[in-house]
Amino acid sequence: EAGVAQSPRYKIIEKRQSVAFWCNPISGHATLYWYQQILGQGPKLLIQFQNNGVVDDSQLPKDRFSAERLKGVDSTLKIQPAKLEDSAVYLCASSWGQSYQETQYFGPGTRLLVL
Amino acid sequence: AQSVAQPEDQVNVAEGNPLTVKCTYSVSGNPYLFWYVQYPNRGLQFLLKYITGDNLVKGSYGFEAEFNKSQTSFHLKKPSALVSDSALYFCAVRDKDTGRRALTFGSGTRLQVQP
C-alpha cells in the first residue's frame, strides 16, 4: 500500500514569509499528526487530527502556525510569518485510529530552511 | 509527564558484532514503547513496539528489543550488525494515563557500523 505522502520535500524562504506544507495520509487512516523535528532532536507533536477534528493542538504556536484537514483526508500546515527558529523538518504521520497500541506511519518530511 | 532518554548520541560497532542502542523512559502509568529508524532525507520507519506480554519483542530487519519494567528500559538489539544498519534510531513512548495519543521521542542515537 502507498505510504504517507508529503510535499514539497524542501523549501527555502525568507523570515516573515509564509509557507504551506501538504500531507496525504495512508488510505483509510483516520488519525493524522504533524510533528516538528529540529536538527539534533526527536520529533515533537504540533497537532493531531481525528478525521477532520482537532484532538490535540496544545503545542502548536497558534500565533503563527495553523493547520486544517477539511475533508478528513489531506491536511495542510501553514506558517505565517516564519521565524528563523522554524527551520526544521516537518513530519506528517497517520494511523488507522487512536488506540494507544497503534503504530504511526511517517511520511518523508518537508525540510524547511528560514533565512 | 512522560519522557524518553537515549543516553548515547552515537554508537559505533563493527560489522558482524552485536549492537545495543539504549533507551530509558519515564511514565506515570503503563508504557507503550516504540523504536523507529531514520535514514538520511527520509521519514521515520517503524521497527517494533512493546504493548504487553512477552518482554522480548522482535521487529523488522532482525532487530529486537527487551522491555525491562524494573529498570524502565527498552534497549534495541541486533545479534549481528550490518553496514546498512547505519542510521539514526529513535525510541518513543506513549503513556495511556496521560490521555495523549502522540508519541514522545528521545533525542536519537546515531548508529555507525564499520565494515
mmCIF file of C-alpha atoms in Angstrom:
data_model
loop_
_atom_site.group_PDB
_atom_site.id
_atom_site.type_symbol
_atom_site.label_atom_id
_atom_site.label_comp_id
_atom_site.label_asym_id
_atom_site.label_seq_id
_atom_site.Cartn_x
_atom_site.Cartn_y
_atom_site.Cartn_z
ATOM 1 C CA GLU A 1 0.000 0.000 0.000
ATOM 2 C CA ALA A 2 1.089 3.582 -0.595
ATOM 3 C CA GLY A 3 2.702 5.362 2.318
ATOM 4 C CA VAL A 4 2.213 8.842 3.714
ATOM 5 C CA ALA A 5 2.881 11.454 1.034
ATOM 6 C CA GLN A 6 4.226 14.931 1.739
ATOM 7 C CA SER A 7 5.111 17.896 -0.423
ATOM 8 C CA PRO A 8 7.193 19.822 -1.021
ATOM 9 C CA ARG A 9 10.269 17.906 0.104
ATOM 10 C CA TYR A 10 12.353 21.041 0.541
ATOM 11 C CA LYS A 11 11.542 24.703 0.986
ATOM 12 C CA ILE A 12 13.711 27.772 1.498
ATOM 13 C CA ILE A 13 12.074 31.059 2.471
ATOM 14 C CA GLU A 14 12.982 34.406 3.992
ATOM 15 C CA LYS A 15 11.889 35.196 7.535
ATOM 16 C CA ARG A 16 8.450 36.800 7.788
ATOM 17 C CA GLN A 17 7.299 34.995 4.623
ATOM 18 C CA SER A 18 4.563 32.382 4.701
ATOM 19 C CA VAL A 19 4.800 28.717 3.746
ATOM 20 C CA ALA A 20 2.436 25.756 3.493
ATOM 21 C CA PHE A 21 3.021 22.028 3.649
ATOM 22 C CA TRP A 22 0.742 19.292 2.374
ATOM 23 C CA CYS A 23 0.180 15.757 3.639
ATOM 24 C CA ASN A 24 -1.814 12.836 2.264
ATOM 25 C CA PRO A 25 -2.102 10.016 4.815
ATOM 26 C CA ILE A 26 -2.332 6.297 4.181
ATOM 27 C CA SER A 27 -5.742 5.456 2.732
ATOM 28 C CA GLY A 28 -8.278 4.743 5.458
ATOM 29 C CA HIS A 29 -6.243 6.267 8.269
ATOM 30 C CA ALA A 30 -8.478 8.468 10.382
ATOM 31 C CA THR A 31 -5.785 9.922 12.637
ATOM 32 C CA LEU A 32 -3.223 12.372 11.326
ATOM 33 C CA TYR A 33 -0.322 14.022 13.163
ATOM 34 C CA TRP A 34 2.065 16.849 12.345
ATOM 35 C CA TYR A 35 5.443 16.768 14.100
ATOM 36 C CA GLN A 36 8.319 19.249 14.054
ATOM 37 C CA GLN A 37 11.841 17.825 14.118
ATOM 38 C CA ILE A 38 14.584 20.341 14.823
ATOM 39 C CA LEU A 39 18.118 19.255 13.915
ATOM 40 C CA GLY A 40 19.588 17.052 16.625
ATOM 41 C CA GLN A 41 16.274 16.463 18.373
ATOM 42 C CA GLY A 42 13.452 13.969 18.245
ATOM 43 C CA PRO A 43 10.138 14.886 16.622
ATOM 44 C CA LYS A 44 7.695 16.908 18.720
ATOM 45 C CA LEU A 45 3.945 16.968 18.178
ATOM 46 C CA LEU A 46 2.400 20.102 16.733
ATOM 47 C CA ILE A 47 -1.159 18.946 16.131
ATOM 48 C CA GLN A 48 -3.292 15.805 15.966
ATOM 49 C CA PHE A 49 -6.479 15.313 13.933
ATOM 50 C CA GLN A 50 -9.096 12.621 14.262
ATOM 51 C CA ASN A 51 -10.938 12.698 10.917
ATOM 52 C CA ASN A 52 -11.372 16.440 10.373
ATOM 53 C CA GLY A 53 -11.463 17.439 14.031
ATOM 54 C CA VAL A 54 -8.551 18.672 16.146
ATOM 55 C CA VAL A 55 -7.749 16.368 19.078
ATOM 56 C CA ASP A 56 -4.551 17.925 20.423
ATOM 57 C CA ASP A 57 -3.040 21.265 19.448
ATOM 58 C CA SER A 58 -1.621 22.135 22.856
ATOM 59 C CA GLN A 59 1.913 22.550 21.491
ATOM 60 C CA LEU A 60 1.039 24.402 18.301
ATOM 61 C CA PRO A 61 2.277 28.047 18.270
ATOM 62 C CA LYS A 62 -1.098 29.361 17.270
ATOM 63 C CA ASP A 63 0.075 32.920 16.684
ATOM 64 C CA ARG A 64 1.911 31.772 13.564
ATOM 65 C CA PHE A 65 1.024 28.138 12.846
ATOM 66 C CA SER A 66 -2.286 26.837 11.559
ATOM 67 C CA ALA A 67 -3.441 23.512 10.212
ATOM 68 C CA GLU A 68 -6.562 22.062 8.695
ATOM 69 C CA ARG A 69 -7.936 18.766 7.483
ATOM 70 C CA LEU A 70 -11.163 19.798 5.818
ATOM 71 C CA LYS A 71 -12.459 16.519 4.397
ATOM 72 C CA GLY A 72 -10.801 14.197 6.872
ATOM 73 C CA VAL A 73 -8.143 13.098 4.402
ATOM 74 C CA ASP A 74 -5.466 15.555 3.212
ATOM 75 C CA SER A 75 -4.035 18.102 5.587
ATOM 76 C CA THR A 76 -2.137 21.358 5.239
ATOM 77 C CA LEU A 77 0.136 23.021 7.785
ATOM 78 C CA LYS A 78 0.851 26.733 7.382
ATOM 79 C CA ILE A 79 3.374 29.053 8.971
ATOM 80 C CA GLN A 80 2.784 32.796 8.735
ATOM 81 C CA PRO A 81 5.029 34.659 9.350
ATOM 82 C CA ALA A 82 8.023 32.350 9.531
ATOM 83 C CA LYS A 83 10.854 32.861 12.012
ATOM 84 C CA LEU A 84 14.428 31.641 11.867
ATOM 85 C CA GLU A 85 13.713 29.107 14.622
ATOM 86 C CA ASP A 86 11.074 27.436 12.438
ATOM 87 C CA SER A 87 13.872 25.861 10.393
ATOM 88 C CA ALA A 88 13.201 22.150 10.859
ATOM 89 C CA VAL A 89 11.814 19.040 9.225
ATOM 90 C CA TYR A 90 8.025 18.844 9.337
ATOM 91 C CA LEU A 91 6.816 15.271 9.521
ATOM 92 C CA CYS A 92 3.325 14.038 8.867
ATOM 93 C CA ALA A 93 2.217 10.720 10.340
ATOM 94 C CA SER A 94 -1.000 8.743 10.221
ATOM 95 C CA SER A 95 -2.610 5.812 11.975
ATOM 96 C CA TRP A 96 -5.812 3.869 11.493
ATOM 97 C CA GLY A 97 -7.337 5.029 14.771
ATOM 98 C CA GLN A 98 -6.494 6.490 18.161
ATOM 99 C CA SER A 99 -5.775 3.305 20.089
ATOM 100 C CA TYR A 100 -2.703 3.564 22.308
ATOM 101 C CA GLN A 101 -1.390 0.389 20.713
ATOM 102 C CA GLU A 102 -1.469 1.698 17.183
ATOM 103 C CA THR A 103 1.608 2.335 15.113
ATOM 104 C CA GLN A 104 2.080 5.723 13.499
ATOM 105 C CA TYR A 105 3.461 5.703 9.964
ATOM 106 C CA PHE A 106 5.539 8.669 8.877
ATOM 107 C CA GLY A 107 5.978 10.450 5.590
ATOM 108 C CA PRO A 108 9.380 11.547 4.222
ATOM 109 C CA GLY A 109 9.044 15.027 5.702
ATOM 110 C CA THR A 110 9.417 18.575 4.415
ATOM 111 C CA ARG A 111 12.729 20.227 5.211
ATOM 112 C CA LEU A 112 12.239 23.972 5.808
ATOM 113 C CA LEU A 113 15.062 26.485 5.905
ATOM 114 C CA VAL A 114 14.208 30.017 7.004
ATOM 115 C CA LEU A 115 16.853 32.623 6.102
ATOM 116 C CA ALA B 1 4.742 13.876 32.225
ATOM 117 C CA GLN B 2 6.269 11.240 30.007
ATOM 118 C CA SER B 3 9.856 11.352 28.770
ATOM 119 C CA VAL B 4 12.436 9.262 26.958
ATOM 120 C CA ALA B 5 16.201 9.305 27.357
ATOM 121 C CA GLN B 6 18.684 7.958 24.856
ATOM 122 C CA PRO B 7 21.964 8.382 26.732
ATOM 123 C CA GLU B 8 24.290 7.828 23.776
ATOM 124 C CA ASP B 9 24.470 10.301 20.922
ATOM 125 C CA GLN B 10 26.401 7.792 18.838
ATOM 126 C CA VAL B 11 27.133 4.081 18.948
ATOM 127 C CA ASN B 12 29.964 2.586 16.909
ATOM 128 C CA VAL B 13 30.116 -1.121 16.176
ATOM 129 C CA ALA B 14 31.983 -3.342 13.741
ATOM 130 C CA GLU B 15 30.027 -5.231 11.112
ATOM 131 C CA GLY B 16 29.100 -8.697 12.354
ATOM 132 C CA ASN B 17 29.236 -7.712 16.020
ATOM 133 C CA PRO B 18 26.145 -7.434 18.221
ATOM 134 C CA LEU B 19 24.724 -3.967 18.750
ATOM 135 C CA THR B 20 22.731 -2.332 21.517
ATOM 136 C CA VAL B 21 21.070 1.079 21.432
ATOM 137 C CA LYS B 22 19.897 2.171 24.864
ATOM 138 C CA CYS B 23 16.583 3.745 25.843
ATOM 139 C CA THR B 24 15.071 4.542 29.231
ATOM 140 C CA TYR B 25 11.662 6.031 29.808
ATOM 141 C CA SER B 26 9.593 7.766 32.450
ATOM 142 C CA VAL B 27 5.808 7.485 32.592
ATOM 143 C CA SER B 28 3.179 7.622 35.301
ATOM 144 C CA GLY B 29 1.240 4.611 34.054
ATOM 145 C CA ASN B 30 1.845 1.652 31.773
ATOM 146 C CA PRO B 31 4.068 2.460 28.806
ATOM 147 C CA TYR B 32 3.651 1.668 25.161
ATOM 148 C CA LEU B 33 7.148 1.717 23.650
ATOM 149 C CA PHE B 34 8.291 2.072 20.058
ATOM 150 C CA TRP B 35 11.515 2.106 18.050
ATOM 151 C CA TYR B 36 11.857 3.943 14.763
ATOM 152 C CA VAL B 37 14.808 4.288 12.366
ATOM 153 C CA GLN B 38 15.550 7.329 10.201
ATOM 154 C CA TYR B 39 17.752 7.180 7.129
ATOM 155 C CA PRO B 40 19.141 10.420 5.592
ATOM 156 C CA ASN B 41 16.470 12.587 3.959
ATOM 157 C CA ARG B 42 13.760 10.098 4.785
ATOM 158 C CA GLY B 43 10.989 9.913 7.341
ATOM 159 C CA LEU B 44 10.870 7.608 10.321
ATOM 160 C CA GLN B 45 10.388 3.903 9.664
ATOM 161 C CA PHE B 46 8.702 1.747 12.281
ATOM 162 C CA LEU B 47 10.860 -1.085 13.642
ATOM 163 C CA LEU B 48 8.986 -2.605 16.563
ATOM 164 C CA LYS B 49 6.777 -1.918 19.548
ATOM 165 C CA TYR B 50 6.032 -3.220 23.038
ATOM 166 C CA ILE B 51 2.407 -3.200 24.094
ATOM 167 C CA THR B 52 2.039 -6.024 26.601
ATOM 168 C CA GLY B 53 3.039 -9.640 27.111
ATOM 169 C CA ASP B 54 6.454 -11.079 26.263
ATOM 170 C CA ASN B 55 9.232 -8.715 27.304
ATOM 171 C CA LEU B 56 11.301 -9.586 24.221
ATOM 172 C CA VAL B 57 9.868 -8.031 21.108
ATOM 173 C CA LYS B 58 11.033 -8.957 17.617
ATOM 174 C CA GLY B 59 10.780 -6.486 14.764
ATOM 175 C CA SER B 60 11.890 -5.679 11.251
ATOM 176 C CA TYR B 61 15.347 -6.297 9.755
ATOM 177 C CA GLY B 62 16.424 -8.659 12.558
ATOM 178 C CA PHE B 63 16.067 -6.109 15.350
ATOM 179 C CA GLU B 64 14.638 -6.932 18.741
ATOM 180 C CA ALA B 65 14.106 -5.023 21.972
ATOM 181 C CA GLU B 66 13.785 -6.046 25.587
ATOM 182 C CA PHE B 67 11.306 -4.355 27.895
ATOM 183 C CA ASN B 68 12.529 -4.155 31.493
ATOM 184 C CA LYS B 69 9.933 -2.645 33.800
ATOM 185 C CA SER B 70 12.130 -2.528 36.917
ATOM 186 C CA GLN B 71 14.850 -0.633 35.068
ATOM 187 C CA THR B 72 12.363 1.351 32.934
ATOM 188 C CA SER B 73 14.367 0.441 29.855
ATOM 189 C CA PHE B 74 13.653 -0.674 26.317
ATOM 190 C CA HIS B 75 17.022 -1.302 24.680
ATOM 191 C CA LEU B 76 17.224 -2.103 20.962
ATOM 192 C CA LYS B 77 19.431 -5.020 19.973
ATOM 193 C CA LYS B 78 20.622 -6.961 16.971
ATOM 194 C CA PRO B 79 22.837 -10.066 17.107
ATOM 195 C CA SER B 80 24.924 -9.187 14.046
ATOM 196 C CA ALA B 81 25.222 -5.611 12.725
ATOM 197 C CA LEU B 82 25.251 -4.735 9.032
ATOM 198 C CA VAL B 83 26.788 -1.650 7.438
ATOM 199 C CA SER B 84 23.311 -0.885 6.087
ATOM 200 C CA ASP B 85 22.040 -0.578 9.690
ATOM 201 C CA SER B 86 23.914 2.725 9.960
ATOM 202 C CA ALA B 87 21.197 5.314 10.623
ATOM 203 C CA LEU B 88 19.531 7.422 13.324
ATOM 204 C CA TYR B 89 17.434 5.480 15.822
ATOM 205 C CA PHE B 90 14.617 6.928 17.926
ATOM 206 C CA CYS B 91 12.900 5.466 20.946
ATOM 207 C CA ALA B 92 9.382 6.730 21.695
ATOM 208 C CA VAL B 93 6.791 6.248 24.421
ATOM 209 C CA ARG B 94 3.083 6.677 24.796
ATOM 210 C CA ASP B 95 1.548 6.745 28.288
ATOM 211 C CA LYS B 96 -2.086 5.723 28.447
ATOM 212 C CA ASP B 97 -2.566 7.612 31.720
ATOM 213 C CA THR B 98 -1.874 10.961 30.073
ATOM 214 C CA GLY B 99 -4.655 10.547 27.561
ATOM 215 C CA ARG B 100 -2.307 11.734 24.801
ATOM 216 C CA ARG B 101 -2.012 9.636 21.678
ATOM 217 C CA ALA B 102 1.023 11.471 20.332
ATOM 218 C CA LEU B 103 4.406 9.862 20.766
ATOM 219 C CA THR B 104 7.124 11.376 22.941
ATOM 220 C CA PHE B 105 10.500 10.775 21.322
ATOM 221 C CA GLY B 106 14.044 10.622 22.630
ATOM 222 C CA SER B 107 16.739 12.741 21.044
ATOM 223 C CA GLY B 108 18.006 9.896 18.885
ATOM 224 C CA THR B 109 21.135 7.751 18.707
ATOM 225 C CA ARG B 110 23.283 7.602 15.616
ATOM 226 C CA LEU B 111 24.459 4.085 14.864
ATOM 227 C CA GLN B 112 27.617 3.747 12.822
ATOM 228 C CA VAL B 113 28.531 0.257 11.647
ATOM 229 C CA GLN B 114 32.063 -0.018 10.345
ATOM 230 C CA PRO B 115 32.966 -2.549 7.645
#
